[in-house]
GROMACS .gro file of C-alpha atoms in nm:
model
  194
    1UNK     CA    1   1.999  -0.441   2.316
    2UNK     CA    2   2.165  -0.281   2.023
    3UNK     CA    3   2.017   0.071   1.937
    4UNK     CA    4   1.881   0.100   1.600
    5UNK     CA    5   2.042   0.391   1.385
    6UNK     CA    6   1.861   0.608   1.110
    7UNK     CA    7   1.918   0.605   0.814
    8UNK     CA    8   2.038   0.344   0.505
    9UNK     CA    9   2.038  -0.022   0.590
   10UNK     CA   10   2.248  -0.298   0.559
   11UNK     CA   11   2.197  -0.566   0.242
   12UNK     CA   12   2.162  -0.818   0.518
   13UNK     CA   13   1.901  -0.597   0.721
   14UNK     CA   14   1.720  -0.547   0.391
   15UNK     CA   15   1.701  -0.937   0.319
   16UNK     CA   16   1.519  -0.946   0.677
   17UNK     CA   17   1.279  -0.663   0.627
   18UNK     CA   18   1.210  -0.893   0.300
   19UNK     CA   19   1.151  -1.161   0.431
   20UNK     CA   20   0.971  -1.026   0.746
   21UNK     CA   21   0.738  -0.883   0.522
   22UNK     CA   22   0.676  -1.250   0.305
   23UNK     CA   23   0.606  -1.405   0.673
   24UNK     CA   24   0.387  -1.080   0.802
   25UNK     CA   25   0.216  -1.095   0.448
   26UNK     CA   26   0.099  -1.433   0.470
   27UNK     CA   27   0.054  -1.498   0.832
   28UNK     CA   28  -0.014  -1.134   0.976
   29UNK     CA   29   0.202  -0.990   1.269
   30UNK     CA   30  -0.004  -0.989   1.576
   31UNK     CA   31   0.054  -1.315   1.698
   32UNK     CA   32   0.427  -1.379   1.673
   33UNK     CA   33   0.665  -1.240   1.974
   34UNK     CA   34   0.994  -1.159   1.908
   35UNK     CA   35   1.141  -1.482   1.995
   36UNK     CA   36   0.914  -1.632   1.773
   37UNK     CA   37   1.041  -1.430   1.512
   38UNK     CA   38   1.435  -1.474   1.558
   39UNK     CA   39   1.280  -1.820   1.574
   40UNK     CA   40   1.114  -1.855   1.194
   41UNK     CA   41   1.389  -1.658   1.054
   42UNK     CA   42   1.695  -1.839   1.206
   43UNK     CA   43   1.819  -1.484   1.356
   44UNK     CA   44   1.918  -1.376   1.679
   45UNK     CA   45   1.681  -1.144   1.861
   46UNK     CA   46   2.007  -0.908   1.855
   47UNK     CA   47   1.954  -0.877   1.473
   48UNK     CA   48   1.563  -0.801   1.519
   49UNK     CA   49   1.659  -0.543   1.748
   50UNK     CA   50   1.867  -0.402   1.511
   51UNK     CA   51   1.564  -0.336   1.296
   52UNK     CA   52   1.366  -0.170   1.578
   53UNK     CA   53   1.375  -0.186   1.973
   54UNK     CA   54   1.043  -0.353   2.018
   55UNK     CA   55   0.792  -0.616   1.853
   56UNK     CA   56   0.562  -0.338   1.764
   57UNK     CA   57   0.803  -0.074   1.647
   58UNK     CA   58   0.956  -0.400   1.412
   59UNK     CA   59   0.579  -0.440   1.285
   60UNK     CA   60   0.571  -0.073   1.201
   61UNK     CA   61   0.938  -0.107   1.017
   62UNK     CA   62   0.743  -0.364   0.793
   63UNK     CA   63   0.431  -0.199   0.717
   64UNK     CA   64   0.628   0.105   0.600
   65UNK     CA   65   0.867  -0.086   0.411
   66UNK     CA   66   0.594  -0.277   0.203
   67UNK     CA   67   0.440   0.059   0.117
   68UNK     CA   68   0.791   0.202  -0.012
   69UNK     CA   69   0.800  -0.117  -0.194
   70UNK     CA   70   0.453  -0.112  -0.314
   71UNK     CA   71   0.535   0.250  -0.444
   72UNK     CA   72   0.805   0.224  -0.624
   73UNK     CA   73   0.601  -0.054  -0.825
   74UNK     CA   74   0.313   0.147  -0.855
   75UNK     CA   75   0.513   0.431  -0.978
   76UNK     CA   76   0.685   0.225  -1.239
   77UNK     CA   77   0.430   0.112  -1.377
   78UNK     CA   78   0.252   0.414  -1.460
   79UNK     CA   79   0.591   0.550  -1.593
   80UNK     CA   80   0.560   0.257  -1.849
   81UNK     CA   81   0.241   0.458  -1.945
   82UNK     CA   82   0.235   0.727  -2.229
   83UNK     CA   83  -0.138   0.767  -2.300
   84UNK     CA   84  -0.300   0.985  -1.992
   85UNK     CA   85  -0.613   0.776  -1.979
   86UNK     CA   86  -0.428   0.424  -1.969
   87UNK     CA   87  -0.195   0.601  -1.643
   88UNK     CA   88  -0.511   0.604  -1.380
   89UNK     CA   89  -0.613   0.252  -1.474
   90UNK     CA   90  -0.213   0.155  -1.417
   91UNK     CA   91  -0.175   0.364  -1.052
   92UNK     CA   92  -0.474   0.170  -0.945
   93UNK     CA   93  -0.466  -0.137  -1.081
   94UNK     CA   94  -0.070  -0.188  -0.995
   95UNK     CA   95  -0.223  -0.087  -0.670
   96UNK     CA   96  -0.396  -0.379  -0.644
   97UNK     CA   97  -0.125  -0.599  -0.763
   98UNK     CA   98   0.060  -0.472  -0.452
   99UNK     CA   99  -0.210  -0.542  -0.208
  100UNK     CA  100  -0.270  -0.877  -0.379
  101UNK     CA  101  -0.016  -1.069  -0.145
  102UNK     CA  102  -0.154  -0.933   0.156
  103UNK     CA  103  -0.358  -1.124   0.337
  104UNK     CA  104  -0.706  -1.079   0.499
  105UNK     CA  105  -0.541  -1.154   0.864
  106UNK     CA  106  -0.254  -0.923   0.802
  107UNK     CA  107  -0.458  -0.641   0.646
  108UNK     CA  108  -0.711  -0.662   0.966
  109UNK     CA  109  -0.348  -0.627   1.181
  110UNK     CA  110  -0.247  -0.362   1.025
  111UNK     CA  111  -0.637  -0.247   1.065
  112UNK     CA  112  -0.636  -0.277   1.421
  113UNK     CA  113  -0.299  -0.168   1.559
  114UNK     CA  114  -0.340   0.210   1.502
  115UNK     CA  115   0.065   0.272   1.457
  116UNK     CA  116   0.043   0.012   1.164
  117UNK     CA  117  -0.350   0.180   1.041
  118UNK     CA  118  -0.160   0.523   1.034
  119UNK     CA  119   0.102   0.414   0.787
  120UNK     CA  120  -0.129   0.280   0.615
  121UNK     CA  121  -0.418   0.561   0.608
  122UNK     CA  122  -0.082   0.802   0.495
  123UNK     CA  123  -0.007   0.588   0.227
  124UNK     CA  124  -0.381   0.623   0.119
  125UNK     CA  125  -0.395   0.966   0.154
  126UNK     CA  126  -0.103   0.989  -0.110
  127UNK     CA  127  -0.240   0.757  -0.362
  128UNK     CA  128  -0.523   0.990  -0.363
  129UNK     CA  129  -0.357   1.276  -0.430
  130UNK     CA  130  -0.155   1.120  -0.713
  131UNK     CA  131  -0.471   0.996  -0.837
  132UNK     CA  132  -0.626   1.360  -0.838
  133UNK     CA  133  -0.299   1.464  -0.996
  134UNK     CA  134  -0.359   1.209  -1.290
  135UNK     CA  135  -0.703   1.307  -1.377
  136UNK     CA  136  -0.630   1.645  -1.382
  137UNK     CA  137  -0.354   1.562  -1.621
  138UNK     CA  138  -0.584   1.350  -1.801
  139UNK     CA  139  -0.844   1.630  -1.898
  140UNK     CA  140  -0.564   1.882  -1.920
  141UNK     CA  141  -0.444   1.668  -2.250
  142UNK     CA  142  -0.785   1.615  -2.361
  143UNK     CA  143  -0.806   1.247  -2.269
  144UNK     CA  144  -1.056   1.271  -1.992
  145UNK     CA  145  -1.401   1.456  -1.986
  146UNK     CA  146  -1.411   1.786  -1.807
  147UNK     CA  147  -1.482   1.669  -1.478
  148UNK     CA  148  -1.508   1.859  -1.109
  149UNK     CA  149  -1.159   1.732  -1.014
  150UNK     CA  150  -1.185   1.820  -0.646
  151UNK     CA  151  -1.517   1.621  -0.648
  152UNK     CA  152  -1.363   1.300  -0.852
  153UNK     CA  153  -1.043   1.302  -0.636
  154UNK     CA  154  -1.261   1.323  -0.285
  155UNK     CA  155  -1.504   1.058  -0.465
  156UNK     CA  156  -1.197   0.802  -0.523
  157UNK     CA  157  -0.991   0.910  -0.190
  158UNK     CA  158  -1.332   0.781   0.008
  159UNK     CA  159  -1.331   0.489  -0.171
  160UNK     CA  160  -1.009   0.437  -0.114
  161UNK     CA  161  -1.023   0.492   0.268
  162UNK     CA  162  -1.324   0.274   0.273
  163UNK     CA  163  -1.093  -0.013   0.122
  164UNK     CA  164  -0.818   0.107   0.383
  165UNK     CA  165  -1.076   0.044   0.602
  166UNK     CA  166  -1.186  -0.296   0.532
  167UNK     CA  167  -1.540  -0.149   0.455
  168UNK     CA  168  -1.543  -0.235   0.077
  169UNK     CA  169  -1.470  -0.617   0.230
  170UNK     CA  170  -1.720  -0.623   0.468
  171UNK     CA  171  -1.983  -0.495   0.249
  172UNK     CA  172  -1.910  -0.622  -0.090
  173UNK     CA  173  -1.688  -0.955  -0.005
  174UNK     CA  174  -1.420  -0.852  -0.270
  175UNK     CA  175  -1.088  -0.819  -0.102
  176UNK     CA  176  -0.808  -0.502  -0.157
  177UNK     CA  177  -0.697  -0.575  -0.444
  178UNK     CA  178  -1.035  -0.711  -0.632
  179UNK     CA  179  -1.182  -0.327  -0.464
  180UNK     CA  180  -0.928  -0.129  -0.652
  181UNK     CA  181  -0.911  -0.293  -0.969
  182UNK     CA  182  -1.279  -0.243  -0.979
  183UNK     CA  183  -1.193   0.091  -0.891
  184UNK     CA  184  -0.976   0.160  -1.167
  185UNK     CA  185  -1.233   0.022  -1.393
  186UNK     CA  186  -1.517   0.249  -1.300
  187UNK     CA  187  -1.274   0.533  -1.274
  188UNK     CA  188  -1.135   0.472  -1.636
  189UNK     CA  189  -1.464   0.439  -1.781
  190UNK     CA  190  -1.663   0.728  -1.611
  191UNK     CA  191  -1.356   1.000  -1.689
  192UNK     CA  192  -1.284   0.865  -2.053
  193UNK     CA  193  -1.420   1.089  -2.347
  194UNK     CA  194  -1.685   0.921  -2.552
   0.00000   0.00000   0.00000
């Protein structure tokens, strides 16, 4: 077994990671082994292991590599932003254009293997920090109301744990991405000066 090294990867370990994550989108993780793997992406399970060691570390590679993706997207397009009440509705909704590929099966993987749930629970946790760190620069520049912004920030950060969670799903039927573009919509309007 080759032993994975830290640090930058190769264009061609990249490509995988890619296109693991289109199969792992679509399909979920859970139920392929390795061999089944090196199988649907005509690789050896020498190049897999080159990734990560085991089936589950691999599935952790992935998970974390779709949420650096889905942050540098999410980060762009607020950049693309200049008016401070139009960047909260971009974070969230470019949110949910990054969860929109994800499917039910692999969002309820990632749900129930806790190494995959942690990544993502971190990765929430972060959003909803830089979502408290917009709406406080929203009202410092006059474009939001004066709002509690611990309050607002722990309001949205359960919300967005409860979509993390699959809650949101479960009790409303919308799915990720439908929950936080609502999100973003009730966010916008409650914050926006009249």
């Amino acid at each position: 077994m080759t032993t994975v090294v830290p640090g930058r990867r190769t264009r061609r370990q990249s490509e995988l990671l890619d296109r693991l994550l289109s199969l792992f989108l679509e399909q979920g993780f859970s139920r392929f082994t390795l061999d089944d793997l090196a199988a649907e992406l005509r690789c050896s399970k020498t190049t897999l292991y080159a990734l990560a060691p085991s089936k589950e570390q691999l599935a952790v590679e992935v998970v974390k590599h779709y949420f650096k993706n889905a942050t540098a997207q999410v980060e762009s397009a607020v950049a693309r932003q200049t008016r401070h009440d139009r960047r909260i509705a971009a974070y969230l909704n470019a949110v949910a254009d990054a969860l929109r590929p994800a499917s039910r099966t692999f969002l309820d993987d990632v749900a129930t293997f806790a190494p995959a749930r942690s990544v993502y629970e971190r990765n929430t946790r972060i959003a909803a920090e830089r979502v408290r760190q917009l709406i406080e620069d929203g009202i410092n520049h006059k474009t939001f109301r004066q709002v509690d912004i611990a309050f607002a920030a722990e309001m949205i950060a359960h919300t967005m744990q409860a979509i993390q969670r699959g809650d949101i799903a479960r009790r409303t039927g919308l799915n990720d991405a439908e929950a936080y573009r609502e999100l973003a919509s009730f966010v916008l309007h409650s914050l926006r000066l009249d």
